[in-house]
Structures are given as structure tokens and as C-alpha cells.
GROMACS .gro file of C-alpha atoms in nm:
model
  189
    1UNK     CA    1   1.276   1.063   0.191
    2UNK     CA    2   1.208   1.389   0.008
    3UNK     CA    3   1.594   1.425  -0.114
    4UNK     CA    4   1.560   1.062  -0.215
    5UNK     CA    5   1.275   1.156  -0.431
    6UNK     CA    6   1.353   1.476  -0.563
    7UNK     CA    7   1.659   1.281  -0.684
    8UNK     CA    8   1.510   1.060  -0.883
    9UNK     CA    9   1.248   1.297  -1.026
   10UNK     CA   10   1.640   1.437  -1.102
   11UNK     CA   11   1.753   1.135  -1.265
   12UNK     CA   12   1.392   1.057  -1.423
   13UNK     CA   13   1.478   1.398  -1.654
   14UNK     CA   14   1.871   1.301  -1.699
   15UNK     CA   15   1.760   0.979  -1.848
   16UNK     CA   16   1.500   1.149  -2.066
   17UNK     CA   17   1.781   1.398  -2.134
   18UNK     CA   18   2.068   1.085  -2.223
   19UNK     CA   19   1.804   0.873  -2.382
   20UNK     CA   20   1.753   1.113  -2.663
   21UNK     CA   21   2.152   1.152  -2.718
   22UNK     CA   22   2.231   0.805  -2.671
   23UNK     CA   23   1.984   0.696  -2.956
   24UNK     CA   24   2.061   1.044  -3.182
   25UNK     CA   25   2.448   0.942  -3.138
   26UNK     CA   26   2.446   0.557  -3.140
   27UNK     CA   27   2.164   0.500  -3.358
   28UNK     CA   28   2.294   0.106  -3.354
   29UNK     CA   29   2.274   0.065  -2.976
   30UNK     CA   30   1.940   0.019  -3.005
   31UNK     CA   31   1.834   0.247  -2.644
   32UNK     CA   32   1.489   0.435  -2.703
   33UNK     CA   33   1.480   0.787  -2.693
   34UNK     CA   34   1.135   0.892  -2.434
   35UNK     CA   35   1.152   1.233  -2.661
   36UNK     CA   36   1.077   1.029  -2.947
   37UNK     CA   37   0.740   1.002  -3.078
   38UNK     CA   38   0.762   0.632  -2.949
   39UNK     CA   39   0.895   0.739  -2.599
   40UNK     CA   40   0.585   0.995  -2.571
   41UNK     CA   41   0.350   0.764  -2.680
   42UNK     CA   42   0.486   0.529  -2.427
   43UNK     CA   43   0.553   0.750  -2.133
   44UNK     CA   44   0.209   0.886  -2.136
   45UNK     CA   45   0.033   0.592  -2.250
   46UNK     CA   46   0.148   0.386  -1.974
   47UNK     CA   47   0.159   0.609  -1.709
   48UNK     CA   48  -0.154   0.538  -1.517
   49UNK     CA   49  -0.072   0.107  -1.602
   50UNK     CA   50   0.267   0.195  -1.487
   51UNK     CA   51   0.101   0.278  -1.168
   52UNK     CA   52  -0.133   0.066  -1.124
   53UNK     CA   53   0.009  -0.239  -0.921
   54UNK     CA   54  -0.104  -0.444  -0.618
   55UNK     CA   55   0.226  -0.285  -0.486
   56UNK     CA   56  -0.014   0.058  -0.442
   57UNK     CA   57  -0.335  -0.111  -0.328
   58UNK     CA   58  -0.128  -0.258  -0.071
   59UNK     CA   59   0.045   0.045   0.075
   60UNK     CA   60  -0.288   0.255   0.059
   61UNK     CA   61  -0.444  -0.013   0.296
   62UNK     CA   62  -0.157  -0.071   0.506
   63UNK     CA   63  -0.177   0.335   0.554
   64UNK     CA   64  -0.540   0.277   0.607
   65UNK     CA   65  -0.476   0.019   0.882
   66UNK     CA   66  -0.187   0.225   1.036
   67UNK     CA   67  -0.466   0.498   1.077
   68UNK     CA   68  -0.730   0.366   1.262
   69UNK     CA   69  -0.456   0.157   1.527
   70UNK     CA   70  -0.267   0.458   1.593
   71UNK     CA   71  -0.564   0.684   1.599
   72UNK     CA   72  -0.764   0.453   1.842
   73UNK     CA   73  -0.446   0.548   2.088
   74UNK     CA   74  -0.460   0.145   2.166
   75UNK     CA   75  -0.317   0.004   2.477
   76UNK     CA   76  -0.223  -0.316   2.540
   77UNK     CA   77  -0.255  -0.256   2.914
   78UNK     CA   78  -0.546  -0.025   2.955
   79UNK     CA   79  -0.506   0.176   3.251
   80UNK     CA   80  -0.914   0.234   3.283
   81UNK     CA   81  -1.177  -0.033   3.287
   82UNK     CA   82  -1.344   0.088   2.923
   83UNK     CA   83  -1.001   0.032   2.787
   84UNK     CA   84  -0.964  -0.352   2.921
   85UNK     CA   85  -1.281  -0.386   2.821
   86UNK     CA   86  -1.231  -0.246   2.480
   87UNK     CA   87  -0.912  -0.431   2.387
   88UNK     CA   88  -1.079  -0.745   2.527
   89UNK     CA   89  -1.360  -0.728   2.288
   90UNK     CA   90  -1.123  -0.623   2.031
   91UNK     CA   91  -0.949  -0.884   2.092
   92UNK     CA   92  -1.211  -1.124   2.064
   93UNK     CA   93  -1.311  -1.023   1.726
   94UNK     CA   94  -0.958  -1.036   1.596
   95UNK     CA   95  -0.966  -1.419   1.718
   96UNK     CA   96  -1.331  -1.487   1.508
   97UNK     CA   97  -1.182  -1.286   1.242
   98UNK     CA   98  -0.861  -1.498   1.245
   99UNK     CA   99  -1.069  -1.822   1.265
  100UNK     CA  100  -1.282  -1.727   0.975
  101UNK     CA  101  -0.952  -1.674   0.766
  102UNK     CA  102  -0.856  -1.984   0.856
  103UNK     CA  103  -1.187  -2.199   0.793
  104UNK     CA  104  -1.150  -2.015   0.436
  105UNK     CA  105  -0.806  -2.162   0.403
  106UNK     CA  106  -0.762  -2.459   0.618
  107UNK     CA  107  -1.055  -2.668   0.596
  108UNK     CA  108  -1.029  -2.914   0.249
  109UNK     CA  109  -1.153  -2.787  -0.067
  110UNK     CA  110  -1.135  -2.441   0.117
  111UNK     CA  111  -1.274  -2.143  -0.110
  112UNK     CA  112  -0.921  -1.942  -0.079
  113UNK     CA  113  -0.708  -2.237  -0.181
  114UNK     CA  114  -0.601  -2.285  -0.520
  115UNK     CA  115  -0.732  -2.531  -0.800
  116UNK     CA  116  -0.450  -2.754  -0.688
  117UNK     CA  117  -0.563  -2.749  -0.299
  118UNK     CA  118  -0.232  -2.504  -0.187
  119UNK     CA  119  -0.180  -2.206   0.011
  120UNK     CA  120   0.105  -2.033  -0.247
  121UNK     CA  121   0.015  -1.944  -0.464
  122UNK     CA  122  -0.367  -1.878  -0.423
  123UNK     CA  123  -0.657  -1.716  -0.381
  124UNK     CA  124  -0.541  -1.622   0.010
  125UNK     CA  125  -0.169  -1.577  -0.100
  126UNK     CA  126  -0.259  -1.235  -0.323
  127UNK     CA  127  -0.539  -1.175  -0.071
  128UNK     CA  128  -0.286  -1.110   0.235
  129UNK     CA  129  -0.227  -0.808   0.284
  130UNK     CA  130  -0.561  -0.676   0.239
  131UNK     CA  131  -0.699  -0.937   0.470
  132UNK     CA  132  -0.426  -0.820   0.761
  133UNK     CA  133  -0.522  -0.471   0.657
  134UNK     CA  134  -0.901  -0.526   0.709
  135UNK     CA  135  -0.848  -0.682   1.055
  136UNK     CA  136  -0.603  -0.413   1.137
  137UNK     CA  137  -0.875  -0.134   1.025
  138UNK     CA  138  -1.129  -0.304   1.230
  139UNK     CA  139  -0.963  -0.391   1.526
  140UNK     CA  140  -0.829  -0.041   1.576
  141UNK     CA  141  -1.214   0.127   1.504
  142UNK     CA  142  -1.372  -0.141   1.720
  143UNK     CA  143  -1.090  -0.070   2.029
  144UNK     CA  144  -1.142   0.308   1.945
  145UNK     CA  145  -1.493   0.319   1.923
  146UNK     CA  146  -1.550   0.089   2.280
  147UNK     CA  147  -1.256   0.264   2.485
  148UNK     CA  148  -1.420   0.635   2.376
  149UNK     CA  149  -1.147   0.795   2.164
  150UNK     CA  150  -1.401   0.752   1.856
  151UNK     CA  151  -1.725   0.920   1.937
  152UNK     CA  152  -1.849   0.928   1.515
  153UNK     CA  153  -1.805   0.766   1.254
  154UNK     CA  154  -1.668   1.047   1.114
  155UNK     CA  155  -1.385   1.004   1.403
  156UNK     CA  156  -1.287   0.666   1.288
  157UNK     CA  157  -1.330   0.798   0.909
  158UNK     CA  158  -1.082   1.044   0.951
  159UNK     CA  159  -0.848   0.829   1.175
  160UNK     CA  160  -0.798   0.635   0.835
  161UNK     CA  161  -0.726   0.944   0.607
  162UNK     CA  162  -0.501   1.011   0.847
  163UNK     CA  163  -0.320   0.705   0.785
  164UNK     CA  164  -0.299   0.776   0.386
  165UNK     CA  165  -0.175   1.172   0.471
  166UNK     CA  166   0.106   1.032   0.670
  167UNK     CA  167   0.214   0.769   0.416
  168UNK     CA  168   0.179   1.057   0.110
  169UNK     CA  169   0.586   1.087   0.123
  170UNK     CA  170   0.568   0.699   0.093
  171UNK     CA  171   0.329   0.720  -0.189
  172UNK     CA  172   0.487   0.963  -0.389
  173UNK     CA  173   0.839   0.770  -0.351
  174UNK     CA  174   0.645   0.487  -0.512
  175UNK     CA  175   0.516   0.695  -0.810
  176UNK     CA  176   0.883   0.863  -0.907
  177UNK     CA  177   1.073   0.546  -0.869
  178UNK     CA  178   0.800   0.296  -1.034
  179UNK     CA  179   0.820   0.503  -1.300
  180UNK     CA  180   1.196   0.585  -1.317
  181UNK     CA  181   1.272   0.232  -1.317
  182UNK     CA  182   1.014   0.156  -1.609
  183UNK     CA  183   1.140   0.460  -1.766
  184UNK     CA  184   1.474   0.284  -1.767
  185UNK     CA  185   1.366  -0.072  -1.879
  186UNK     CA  186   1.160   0.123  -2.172
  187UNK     CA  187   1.545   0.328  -2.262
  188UNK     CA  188   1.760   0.028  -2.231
  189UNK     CA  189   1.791  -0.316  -2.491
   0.00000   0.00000   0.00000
């Protein structure tokens, strides 16, 4: 992953680089130069907007839910009685958790539905993945926390950052190729 984005950081600066000779040579083509006042303007005025998509939300608290579930060390089949136990109670809140979701969808004139009474697109639809993330999250610091692997907070607080420090080659990837590809819708007509 780090060769795939060091190359586009790479090709981010080539098409900086060919922008600015493309619209110095061809004038007519009509392809925006990002060293133009224009392309600064734009470059650094949309960075953070760039950015700033679901898309990021979603892998920050998928990375948060990855976390906590691998951090909890869960077992399906526990081999001591506080794990059972644990991932029976955990399972047991993912089922009221589920059926919650589902009274907030299901039932008519549900709260996550949309004006028109349907599932896509809705309320729930752009919800998603933060609702499986927030089950995920809790399921994993609930089996943690019963079978003994969390004995703090603090254990099941850094069981989550430990989720975003192993996606940080994901997130960067996201940051150099959002923006490459922007970069190139900005260049071309």
C-alpha cells in the first residue's frame, strides 16, 4: 500500500507539473493549470471539503469497530466459562441492539424510513455503517470487558485507537487519491 501511495503523491505533482504546460501550451484546450492563481486558490481552498466525505467517517468507525473486536481477543467458542458467558451476553445485546434497529425501520411510519415510507434511500440507508460500527464497538467492549481482557476503560479506549493506528496506511491512501482524483477533475474539461 505504501508504493501505491507514494505513487500517486508521484503522479499528484506530475499532474501539477503537466497541468501548467498543458494550459501555457494549449491555451484553447481549456485544462486548468493548479499553479495558476485559480488552481491555488482551488487546491487549498478545497482541501479540507475535498476531504471531508462520509467515505472518511465511515472508515474511521469501521477502524474503530475493528479495534475493540480484535482487541477483546473474541472467541466464538470460549474455551473458559467467563468467555461463554461473555459472548453469550454479548450476544444477547447484539440481538436487542439488532431488534431496536429494526423497530426503527420496520415498524410503519418508522423514524429511520424516508418521507415516502422506504428503506433506500433513507434515514437508515446513510445511517449503516455507523449503526454496524456502533454494534461492532460495543459488542467487542462488552465481550472484552465480561471475559477479562478489558480491566479499564482506558483498556477498551485504547483497543479502539488501536483500530484507527492500524488503518492509518488506509487513511492516508484515502487522502492522496481523493485528492489526486479531484485534482484531475479540477485539470481536465
Amino acid at each position: 500500500m505504501k508504493y501505491l501511495a507514494l505513487s500517486l503523491m508521484a503522479a499528484q505533482v506530475l499532474l501539477i507539473l503537466l497541468s501548467w504546460l498543458c494550459s501555457a501550451a494549449f491555451p484553447e484546450s481549456g485544462v486548468h493549470s493548479l499553479l495558476s492563481g485559480e488552481g491555488i486558490r482551488w487546491f487549498m481552498g478545497k482541501f479540507c471539503h475535498i476531504l471531508a466525505t462520509p467515505l472518511l467517517v465511515y472508515i474511521l468507525l469501521l477502524a474503530v469497530a475493528y479495534g475493540s473486536l480484535i482487541r477483546s481477543r473474541l472467541r466464538l467458542f470460549g474455551k473458559t466459562y467467563r468467555e461463554r458467558r461473555a459472548l453469550t451476553i454479548s450476544l444477547a445485546w447484539i440481538a436487542v441492539y439488532i431488534i431496536a434497529v429494526l423497530l426503527l425501520t420496520v415498524t410503519p411510519h418508522a423514524v429511520l424510513l424516508s418521507a415516502s415510507g422506504s428503506l433506500w434511500p433513507s434515514p437508515f440507508s446513510d445511517s449503516l455503517i455507523p449503526v454496524v460500527a456502533f454494534g461492532a464497538m460495543t459488542f467487542g467492549a462488552l465481550y472484552g470487558a465480561i471475559a477479562g481482557h478489558y480491566h479499564h476503560f482506558a483498556d477498551i479506549y485504547q483497543a479502539w485507537l488501536h483500530g484507527i493506528s492500524q488503518s492509518a496506511p488506509l487513511l492516508l491512501l484515502y487522502v492522496v487519491l481523493t485528492q489526486f482524483y479531484e485534482s484531475l477533475c479540477y485539470v481536465l474539461p
